[in-house]
mmCIF file of C-alpha atoms in Angstrom:
data_model
loop_
_atom_site.group_PDB
_atom_site.id
_atom_site.type_symbol
_atom_site.label_atom_id
_atom_site.label_comp_id
_atom_site.label_asym_id
_atom_site.label_seq_id
_atom_site.Cartn_x
_atom_site.Cartn_y
_atom_site.Cartn_z
ATOM 1 C CA MET A 1 -2.615 3.148 31.688
ATOM 2 C CA THR A 2 -1.224 -0.326 30.656
ATOM 3 C CA ASP A 3 0.229 -2.407 33.654
ATOM 4 C CA ASN A 4 3.966 -2.845 32.015
ATOM 5 C CA GLY A 5 3.988 -6.067 33.842
ATOM 6 C CA SER A 6 1.116 -7.697 31.814
ATOM 7 C CA THR A 7 1.144 -10.178 29.495
ATOM 8 C CA VAL A 8 -1.953 -10.273 26.856
ATOM 9 C CA ARG A 9 -2.771 -12.983 24.515
ATOM 10 C CA VAL A 10 -3.294 -12.520 20.651
ATOM 11 C CA ALA A 11 -4.825 -14.223 18.007
ATOM 12 C CA ALA A 12 -4.375 -13.768 14.515
ATOM 13 C CA VAL A 13 -6.477 -15.363 11.914
ATOM 14 C CA HIS A 14 -4.707 -16.482 8.946
ATOM 15 C CA ALA A 15 -7.624 -17.522 6.006
ATOM 16 C CA ALA A 16 -9.798 -15.948 3.718
ATOM 17 C CA ALA A 17 -13.641 -15.702 3.774
ATOM 18 C CA PRO A 18 -16.056 -16.817 1.292
ATOM 19 C CA PHE A 19 -15.187 -14.979 -1.380
ATOM 20 C CA LEU A 20 -17.045 -11.731 -2.237
ATOM 21 C CA ASP A 21 -19.958 -13.077 -0.324
ATOM 22 C CA LEU A 22 -20.998 -10.340 2.434
ATOM 23 C CA ALA A 23 -23.578 -12.902 4.535
ATOM 24 C CA ALA A 24 -21.263 -16.019 4.462
ATOM 25 C CA GLY A 25 -18.442 -14.039 4.978
ATOM 26 C CA VAL A 26 -19.956 -12.515 8.163
ATOM 27 C CA GLU A 27 -20.754 -15.788 9.624
ATOM 28 C CA ARG A 28 -17.108 -16.806 9.231
ATOM 29 C CA VAL A 29 -15.911 -13.714 11.080
ATOM 30 C CA CYS A 30 -18.007 -14.326 14.033
ATOM 31 C CA ALA A 31 -16.714 -18.180 13.856
ATOM 32 C CA PHE A 32 -13.365 -17.061 14.130
ATOM 33 C CA ILE A 33 -13.999 -14.444 17.026
ATOM 34 C CA ARG A 34 -15.772 -17.250 18.984
ATOM 35 C CA ASP A 35 -12.813 -19.418 18.172
ATOM 36 C CA ALA A 36 -10.098 -17.159 19.456
ATOM 37 C CA GLY A 37 -12.451 -16.122 22.348
ATOM 38 C CA ALA A 38 -12.369 -19.722 23.340
ATOM 39 C CA ARG A 39 -8.673 -19.761 23.035
ATOM 40 C CA GLY A 40 -8.340 -16.807 25.851
ATOM 41 C CA ALA A 41 -7.494 -14.084 22.905
ATOM 42 C CA LYS A 42 -7.983 -10.631 24.137
ATOM 43 C CA LEU A 43 -7.452 -9.292 20.772
ATOM 44 C CA THR A 44 -8.159 -11.129 17.641
ATOM 45 C CA VAL A 45 -6.868 -9.554 14.337
ATOM 46 C CA PHE A 46 -7.601 -10.428 10.609
ATOM 47 C CA PRO A 47 -5.919 -9.668 7.445
ATOM 48 C CA GLU A 48 -6.334 -6.783 4.685
ATOM 49 C CA THR A 49 -9.902 -6.698 3.536
ATOM 50 C CA PHE A 50 -10.628 -10.227 4.926
ATOM 51 C CA LEU A 51 -14.370 -9.353 4.815
ATOM 52 C CA PRO A 52 -15.695 -9.812 1.391
ATOM 53 C CA GLY A 53 -12.205 -10.199 -0.170
ATOM 54 C CA TYR A 54 -9.089 -8.652 -1.769
ATOM 55 C CA PRO A 55 -9.665 -7.512 -5.178
ATOM 56 C CA HIS A 56 -6.797 -9.842 -6.650
ATOM 57 C CA TRP A 57 -8.011 -8.849 -10.362
ATOM 58 C CA ILE A 58 -6.398 -5.616 -10.447
ATOM 59 C CA TRP A 59 -3.078 -7.292 -10.884
ATOM 60 C CA SER A 60 -4.271 -9.339 -13.676
ATOM 61 C CA HIS A 61 -7.420 -8.029 -15.422
ATOM 62 C CA THR A 62 -7.752 -4.997 -17.547
ATOM 63 C CA ALA A 63 -10.222 -2.413 -16.479
ATOM 64 C CA LYS A 64 -12.860 -3.431 -18.774
ATOM 65 C CA TYR A 65 -12.787 -7.443 -17.246
ATOM 66 C CA ALA A 66 -12.533 -6.245 -14.086
ATOM 67 C CA ALA A 67 -15.715 -4.199 -13.940
ATOM 68 C CA PRO A 68 -17.991 -6.979 -13.148
ATOM 69 C CA LEU A 69 -15.883 -8.097 -10.390
ATOM 70 C CA PHE A 70 -15.760 -4.580 -8.894
ATOM 71 C CA ALA A 71 -19.732 -4.350 -9.350
ATOM 72 C CA GLU A 72 -19.904 -7.514 -6.980
ATOM 73 C CA LEU A 73 -17.342 -6.470 -4.583
ATOM 74 C CA TYR A 74 -19.047 -3.005 -4.003
ATOM 75 C CA ALA A 75 -22.526 -5.076 -3.665
ATOM 76 C CA ASN A 76 -21.009 -7.049 -1.237
ATOM 77 C CA SER A 77 -18.871 -4.541 0.712
ATOM 78 C CA ILE A 78 -19.868 -3.741 4.415
ATOM 79 C CA GLU A 79 -21.468 -0.228 5.778
ATOM 80 C CA LEU A 80 -20.171 1.183 9.066
ATOM 81 C CA PRO A 81 -22.272 1.125 11.075
ATOM 82 C CA SER A 82 -24.719 -1.476 9.774
ATOM 83 C CA ARG A 83 -26.477 -4.689 10.744
ATOM 84 C CA GLU A 84 -23.508 -6.702 9.448
ATOM 85 C CA SER A 85 -21.223 -4.904 12.002
ATOM 86 C CA GLU A 86 -23.525 -4.951 14.712
ATOM 87 C CA ALA A 87 -23.312 -8.754 14.253
ATOM 88 C CA ILE A 88 -19.756 -8.690 14.148
ATOM 89 C CA GLY A 89 -19.969 -6.714 17.570
ATOM 90 C CA GLU A 90 -21.532 -9.119 19.178
ATOM 91 C CA ALA A 91 -19.394 -11.898 18.139
ATOM 92 C CA ALA A 92 -16.945 -9.934 19.898
ATOM 93 C CA ARG A 93 -18.672 -9.158 22.812
ATOM 94 C CA GLU A 94 -19.770 -12.961 23.560
ATOM 95 C CA ALA A 95 -16.270 -13.690 22.708
ATOM 96 C CA GLY A 96 -15.004 -10.952 25.212
ATOM 97 C CA THR A 97 -12.152 -9.962 22.692
ATOM 98 C CA TRP A 98 -10.988 -6.717 20.736
ATOM 99 C CA VAL A 99 -11.370 -7.129 17.067
ATOM 100 C CA VAL A 100 -9.322 -5.919 14.388
ATOM 101 C CA LEU A 101 -10.967 -6.610 10.914
ATOM 102 C CA GLY A 102 -10.009 -5.997 7.539
ATOM 103 C CA VAL A 103 -12.813 -5.166 5.290
ATOM 104 C CA ASP A 104 -14.033 -3.541 2.028
ATOM 105 C CA GLU A 105 -15.922 -0.347 3.286
ATOM 106 C CA ARG A 106 -18.959 1.200 1.204
ATOM 107 C CA GLU A 107 -19.802 4.714 1.923
ATOM 108 C CA GLY A 108 -21.998 6.495 -0.602
ATOM 109 C CA GLY A 109 -20.593 5.446 -4.259
ATOM 110 C CA THR A 110 -16.939 4.646 -2.926
ATOM 111 C CA LEU A 111 -15.073 1.709 -1.244
ATOM 112 C CA TYR A 112 -12.184 2.271 1.212
ATOM 113 C CA ASN A 113 -9.892 -0.250 2.428
ATOM 114 C CA THR A 114 -10.569 -0.369 6.039
ATOM 115 C CA GLN A 115 -9.398 -1.698 9.582
ATOM 116 C CA ALA A 116 -12.726 -1.769 11.621
ATOM 117 C CA TYR A 117 -12.277 -1.764 15.443
ATOM 118 C CA PHE A 118 -14.775 -3.592 18.036
ATOM 119 C CA SER A 119 -14.221 -3.512 21.638
ATOM 120 C CA PRO A 120 -15.587 -6.298 23.987
ATOM 121 C CA THR A 121 -18.617 -4.517 24.527
ATOM 122 C CA GLY A 122 -19.840 -5.074 21.072
ATOM 123 C CA GLN A 123 -19.169 -1.791 19.940
ATOM 124 C CA LEU A 124 -17.483 -0.422 16.946
ATOM 125 C CA VAL A 125 -15.292 2.087 18.072
ATOM 126 C CA ALA A 126 -12.938 3.107 15.466
ATOM 127 C CA ARG A 127 -12.142 2.656 11.821
ATOM 128 C CA HIS A 128 -8.884 3.152 9.766
ATOM 129 C CA ARG A 129 -8.902 3.935 6.029
ATOM 130 C CA LYS A 130 -6.134 3.270 4.262
ATOM 131 C CA LEU A 131 -4.486 6.472 3.503
ATOM 132 C CA HIS A 132 -3.555 5.891 0.099
ATOM 133 C CA PRO A 133 -4.326 2.749 -1.882
ATOM 134 C CA THR A 134 -1.321 1.391 -3.476
ATOM 135 C CA ASN A 135 -0.594 1.460 -7.132
ATOM 136 C CA ALA A 136 -3.610 -0.735 -9.243
ATOM 137 C CA GLU A 137 -5.715 -0.507 -5.696
ATOM 138 C CA ARG A 138 -6.246 3.322 -6.880
ATOM 139 C CA THR A 139 -9.282 1.738 -9.402
ATOM 140 C CA VAL A 140 -10.973 -0.006 -6.456
ATOM 141 C CA TRP A 141 -10.561 2.463 -3.269
ATOM 142 C CA GLY A 142 -10.581 6.095 -2.111
ATOM 143 C CA ARG A 143 -8.447 7.481 0.260
ATOM 144 C CA GLY A 144 -8.256 8.173 4.044
ATOM 145 C CA ASP A 145 -7.627 11.144 5.641
ATOM 146 C CA GLY A 146 -6.066 12.554 9.189
ATOM 147 C CA ARG A 147 -8.731 11.029 11.215
ATOM 148 C CA ASP A 148 -7.463 7.701 10.008
ATOM 149 C CA VAL A 149 -4.139 8.123 12.318
ATOM 150 C CA PHE A 150 -5.122 7.188 15.798
ATOM 151 C CA VAL A 151 -4.196 4.570 18.696
ATOM 152 C CA VAL A 152 -6.990 2.951 20.778
ATOM 153 C CA ASP A 153 -6.411 2.323 24.605
ATOM 154 C CA THR A 154 -7.624 -0.941 24.856
ATOM 155 C CA GLY A 155 -6.797 -0.872 28.872
ATOM 156 C CA PHE A 156 -4.141 -3.428 28.355
ATOM 157 C CA ALA A 157 -2.369 -1.746 25.661
ATOM 158 C CA ARG A 158 -2.352 1.204 23.245
ATOM 159 C CA LEU A 159 -3.102 -0.186 19.874
ATOM 160 C CA GLY A 160 -2.735 1.162 15.835
ATOM 161 C CA GLY A 161 -2.459 -0.129 12.843
ATOM 162 C CA LEU A 162 -1.560 0.284 9.277
ATOM 163 C CA ILE A 163 -2.362 -1.269 6.241
ATOM 164 C CA CYS A 164 0.069 -3.069 3.393
ATOM 165 C CA PHE A 165 2.057 -0.637 1.883
ATOM 166 C CA GLU A 166 1.396 2.263 4.292
ATOM 167 C CA HIS A 167 4.160 0.819 6.149
ATOM 168 C CA SER A 168 6.466 2.405 3.924
ATOM 169 C CA MET A 169 5.079 5.672 4.740
ATOM 170 C CA ASP A 170 7.396 7.223 7.381
ATOM 171 C CA LEU A 171 5.534 9.662 8.949
ATOM 172 C CA ALA A 172 2.352 7.543 9.216
ATOM 173 C CA ARG A 173 4.792 5.099 11.189
ATOM 174 C CA TYR A 174 5.986 7.646 13.352
ATOM 175 C CA ALA A 175 2.834 9.241 14.312
ATOM 176 C CA LEU A 176 1.582 5.959 15.899
ATOM 177 C CA ALA A 177 5.041 5.893 17.662
ATOM 178 C CA THR A 178 4.345 9.176 19.131
ATOM 179 C CA LEU A 179 0.947 8.542 20.148
ATOM 180 C CA GLY A 180 2.232 5.702 22.332
ATOM 181 C CA GLU A 181 1.291 2.610 20.364
ATOM 182 C CA GLN A 182 2.587 -0.295 22.033
ATOM 183 C CA ILE A 183 0.716 -3.342 19.874
ATOM 184 C CA HIS A 184 0.806 -2.743 16.280
ATOM 185 C CA ILE A 185 -1.779 -4.398 13.716
ATOM 186 C CA ALA A 186 0.052 -4.800 10.222
ATOM 187 C CA SER A 187 -2.582 -6.224 7.649
ATOM 188 C CA TRP A 188 -1.808 -7.605 4.392
ATOM 189 C CA PRO A 189 -3.289 -9.599 1.652
ATOM 190 C CA ALA A 190 -1.950 -12.657 0.116
ATOM 191 C CA ILE A 191 -0.308 -11.012 -3.044
ATOM 192 C CA ASN A 192 2.660 -13.778 -2.634
ATOM 193 C CA ALA A 193 0.044 -16.035 -3.759
ATOM 194 C CA THR A 194 -1.157 -13.997 -6.496
ATOM 195 C CA HIS A 195 2.097 -13.950 -8.817
ATOM 196 C CA ALA A 196 4.222 -16.858 -8.988
ATOM 197 C CA ASP A 197 7.887 -17.012 -7.663
ATOM 198 C CA PRO A 198 10.221 -15.133 -8.113
ATOM 199 C CA ASN A 199 7.924 -12.296 -7.340
ATOM 200 C CA ALA A 200 6.353 -14.052 -4.513
ATOM 201 C CA GLY A 201 9.690 -13.680 -2.502
ATOM 202 C CA ASP A 202 9.651 -10.201 -2.843
ATOM 203 C CA PHE A 203 6.527 -9.548 -1.523
ATOM 204 C CA ASP A 204 7.409 -11.730 1.860
ATOM 205 C CA HIS A 205 10.869 -9.368 2.027
ATOM 206 C CA TYR A 206 8.759 -6.367 2.002
ATOM 207 C CA SER A 207 6.169 -6.946 4.578
ATOM 208 C CA THR A 208 8.520 -8.859 6.798
ATOM 209 C CA THR A 209 11.118 -5.978 6.170
ATOM 210 C CA LEU A 210 8.642 -3.257 6.867
ATOM 211 C CA ALA A 211 7.415 -4.868 10.094
ATOM 212 C CA GLN A 212 10.555 -5.708 11.680
ATOM 213 C CA ALA A 213 11.756 -1.962 10.628
ATOM 214 C CA HIS A 214 8.482 -0.738 12.516
ATOM 215 C CA ALA A 215 8.812 -2.864 15.677
ATOM 216 C CA ILE A 216 12.414 -1.715 16.171
ATOM 217 C CA CYS A 217 11.848 2.132 15.226
ATOM 218 C CA ALA A 218 8.672 2.528 17.429
ATOM 219 C CA GLN A 219 9.602 -0.195 20.168
ATOM 220 C CA THR A 220 6.160 -1.991 19.689
ATOM 221 C CA TYR A 221 4.724 -5.330 19.232
ATOM 222 C CA VAL A 222 3.834 -6.045 15.631
ATOM 223 C CA VAL A 223 1.395 -8.757 15.032
ATOM 224 C CA VAL A 224 1.703 -9.426 10.854
ATOM 225 C CA THR A 225 -1.465 -10.672 9.563
ATOM 226 C CA GLN A 226 -1.972 -11.714 5.760
ATOM 227 C CA GLY A 227 -4.514 -13.397 3.990
ATOM 228 C CA MET A 228 -4.417 -16.744 1.771
ATOM 229 C CA VAL A 229 -5.638 -17.552 -1.497
ATOM 230 C CA THR A 230 -8.578 -20.409 -1.822
ATOM 231 C CA GLN A 231 -9.411 -22.452 -4.821
ATOM 232 C CA GLU A 232 -12.755 -20.253 -4.826
ATOM 233 C CA ILE A 233 -10.695 -17.263 -5.278
ATOM 234 C CA VAL A 234 -8.544 -18.958 -8.164
ATOM 235 C CA ASP A 235 -11.656 -20.144 -9.790
ATOM 236 C CA ARG A 236 -13.544 -16.880 -9.902
ATOM 237 C CA LEU A 237 -10.728 -14.790 -11.195
ATOM 238 C CA ASP A 238 -10.279 -17.304 -14.030
ATOM 239 C CA VAL A 239 -6.746 -16.168 -15.050
ATOM 240 C CA THR A 240 -4.784 -18.067 -18.070
ATOM 241 C CA PRO A 241 -2.219 -20.100 -16.751
ATOM 242 C CA GLY A 242 1.170 -18.361 -16.713
ATOM 243 C CA PRO A 243 3.489 -16.736 -14.227
ATOM 244 C CA ASP A 244 0.225 -14.094 -13.093
ATOM 245 C CA ALA A 245 -1.889 -16.933 -12.642
ATOM 246 C CA PRO A 246 -3.011 -17.043 -8.792
ATOM 247 C CA THR A 247 -1.974 -19.997 -6.684
ATOM 248 C CA VAL A 248 -3.687 -21.627 -3.547
ATOM 249 C CA GLY A 249 -2.129 -20.628 -0.346
ATOM 250 C CA GLY A 250 0.187 -18.169 0.502
ATOM 251 C CA GLY A 251 0.630 -15.521 3.042
ATOM 252 C CA LEU A 252 2.179 -15.269 6.310
ATOM 253 C CA THR A 253 0.800 -14.657 9.637
ATOM 254 C CA GLY A 254 3.004 -13.927 13.100
ATOM 255 C CA PHE A 255 4.258 -11.654 16.085
ATOM 256 C CA LEU A 256 7.497 -9.577 16.159
ATOM 257 C CA GLY A 257 8.742 -8.490 19.341
ATOM 258 C CA PRO A 258 10.237 -4.932 20.069
ATOM 259 C CA ASN A 259 13.668 -6.028 19.067
ATOM 260 C CA GLY A 260 12.219 -6.965 15.478
ATOM 261 C CA LYS A 261 12.478 -10.893 16.259
ATOM 262 C CA TRP A 262 9.872 -13.302 15.455
ATOM 263 C CA LEU A 263 8.519 -14.579 18.484
ATOM 264 C CA ALA A 264 8.026 -17.910 16.828
ATOM 265 C CA GLU A 265 8.298 -19.063 12.850
ATOM 266 C CA PRO A 266 5.220 -17.552 11.099
ATOM 267 C CA HIS A 267 2.670 -19.671 9.984
ATOM 268 C CA ARG A 268 2.198 -19.988 6.072
ATOM 269 C CA ASP A 269 -0.677 -21.086 3.405
ATOM 270 C CA THR A 270 -3.001 -23.218 5.337
ATOM 271 C CA GLU A 271 -5.603 -21.827 7.468
ATOM 272 C CA ALA A 272 -5.198 -21.484 11.002
ATOM 273 C CA ILE A 273 -5.683 -19.307 14.438
ATOM 274 C CA VAL A 274 -2.222 -18.148 15.386
ATOM 275 C CA THR A 275 -1.640 -16.958 18.794
ATOM 276 C CA ALA A 276 0.923 -15.415 20.995
ATOM 277 C CA ASP A 277 1.428 -13.930 24.578
ATOM 278 C CA LEU A 278 2.968 -10.627 24.566
ATOM 279 C CA ASP A 279 4.754 -9.542 27.613
ATOM 280 C CA LEU A 280 4.446 -5.777 27.229
ATOM 281 C CA SER A 281 6.806 -5.181 29.790
ATOM 282 C CA VAL A 282 9.755 -5.689 27.564
ATOM 283 C CA ILE A 283 8.724 -2.425 25.865
ATOM 284 C CA ALA A 284 10.418 -0.387 28.383
ATOM 285 C CA PHE A 285 13.745 -2.097 27.666
ATOM 286 C CA ALA A 286 13.329 -1.092 24.120
ATOM 287 C CA LYS A 287 12.850 2.456 24.877
ATOM 288 C CA TYR A 288 15.278 2.400 27.468
ATOM 289 C CA PHE A 289 17.924 1.839 24.473
ATOM 290 C CA ALA A 290 16.368 4.314 22.022
ATOM 291 C CA ASP A 291 12.562 5.727 22.734
ATOM 292 C CA GLY A 292 12.027 7.077 19.147
ATOM 293 C CA ALA A 293 9.106 9.111 20.581
ATOM 294 C CA GLY A 294 10.935 10.371 23.586
ATOM 295 C CA HIS A 295 14.712 10.993 24.704
ATOM 296 C CA TYR A 296 15.890 9.405 21.060
ATOM 297 C CA ALA A 297 13.910 12.464 19.266
ATOM 298 C CA ARG A 298 14.758 15.371 18.167
ATOM 299 C CA PRO A 299 11.772 17.905 17.916
ATOM 300 C CA ASP A 300 14.069 20.822 18.065
ATOM 301 C CA VAL A 301 15.257 19.521 14.413
ATOM 302 C CA PHE A 302 12.513 17.462 13.193
ATOM 303 C CA ARG A 303 8.762 18.431 13.376
ATOM 304 C CA PHE A 304 5.442 17.690 11.841
ATOM 305 C CA GLY A 305 1.865 17.257 12.718
ATOM 306 C CA ILE A 306 -1.560 15.701 11.541
ATOM 307 C CA ASP A 307 -4.283 17.516 9.880
ATOM 308 C CA ARG A 308 -7.375 15.687 11.082
ATOM 309 C CA THR A 309 -9.891 18.038 8.816
ATOM 310 C CA PRO A 310 -12.247 15.572 7.205
ATOM 311 C CA GLN A 311 -11.504 15.694 3.682
ATOM 312 C CA THR A 312 -15.044 16.070 2.032
ATOM 313 C CA ALA A 313 -16.680 16.781 -1.301
ATOM 314 C CA LEU A 314 -18.868 19.328 0.429
ATOM 315 C CA ALA A 315 -17.575 21.777 2.990
ATOM 316 C CA ASP A 316 -21.466 22.176 4.129
ATOM 317 C CA PRO A 317 -22.306 18.505 4.475
ATOM 318 C CA VAL A 318 -25.749 19.235 6.632
ATOM 319 C CA GLY A 319 -27.261 20.431 3.259
ATOM 320 C CA ARG A 320 -29.609 23.454 3.366
ATOM 321 C CA VAL A 321 -32.357 24.509 1.166
ATOM 322 C CA ALA A 322 -32.852 28.175 1.155
ATOM 323 C CA PRO A 323 -36.801 29.488 0.906
ATOM 324 C CA LEU A 324 -38.311 30.676 -2.122
ATOM 325 C CA VAL A 325 -37.760 34.512 -2.855
ATOM 326 C CA PRO A 326 -40.960 36.217 -3.821
ATOM 327 C CA ALA A 327 -41.142 37.665 -7.350
ATOM 328 C CA ALA A 328 -42.091 41.553 -7.642
ATOM 329 C CA ASP A 329 -45.595 40.486 -8.678
ATOM 330 C CA GLY A 330 -46.030 38.741 -5.327
ATOM 331 C CA THR A 331 -46.001 35.403 -6.870
ATOM 332 C CA ALA A 332 -43.664 32.327 -5.743
ATOM 333 C CA GLY A 333 -40.127 33.281 -7.387
ATOM 334 C CA THR A 334 -36.851 31.257 -7.669
ATOM 335 C CA HIS A 335 -34.725 29.633 -4.665
ATOM 336 C CA ALA A 336 -32.062 31.555 -3.250
ATOM 337 C CA VAL A 337 -28.568 30.809 -3.704
ATOM 338 C CA LEU A 338 -26.597 29.736 -0.552
ATOM 339 C CA SER A 339 -22.903 30.196 -0.777
ATOM 340 C CA VAL A 340 -21.091 27.498 0.424
ATOM 341 C CA SER A 341 -17.531 28.486 2.182
#
């Protein structure tokens, strides 16, 4: 259980890792984790797909010209667990901080947009895959499933998160509220720097409004962590100058209280580690007014559940080879056919 009188320092990284470079990106992640730990952070969070980068090209390139960039992303995406994740876990252990890191995760032939959770003991304890990639993102990532809806009890708070436009999925947000979420990680890319104005303002509006709504409705703190675009990313995308060309900077990172108000003006454009001390005792007052998962819920009228069945292509993932069936003359025959139920 959480001590309602406790205050916890949280750090949010507003930056970009070396683009499509897993090895260099891991070093950058570990450096940020150690820096945040030195500032007293008990929780350190990163933007969406910080490692090895967000596939900005999906908004500017056709599938034909995006293919080489996708191949590079695939080659530099992280596997969980792996040698790279162990290095990140070790940095979390040295820094004494929980870490929620946005990654492009590779499993088999598919990539996933994932939040990876590391404990201060250095363990990879959970992963949240984006339940449904948004629009053109479906050309890059597969979907998560019911196993990706959870909160983690850190000892000081119950921690959950969603990625980008998952925040428009009301039932996903409500599920986290019913699971007792107290600190919510809202990770986003720097899309507002991918499109010139006025679209940039639209994206700020979406991310801020959805985060504020979740803070109020779930009575939780929300850590908004967005990426930024570097000159390296602009150069690699090589988009013809115009309204769809990416611009350097972008993103906003900050902290919302359970009343939906910013604790301080969110940080924008430049690289920074932003910190805030979250007083968890104020959550009780927000729930006193309207506890959406308790006295302000109406389970007699509205009810839903979470199907945590893994979505796998093979119902028998272990794999079995049947023995050879002898032929009538005693020689080796064909393999028996095993049905998959």
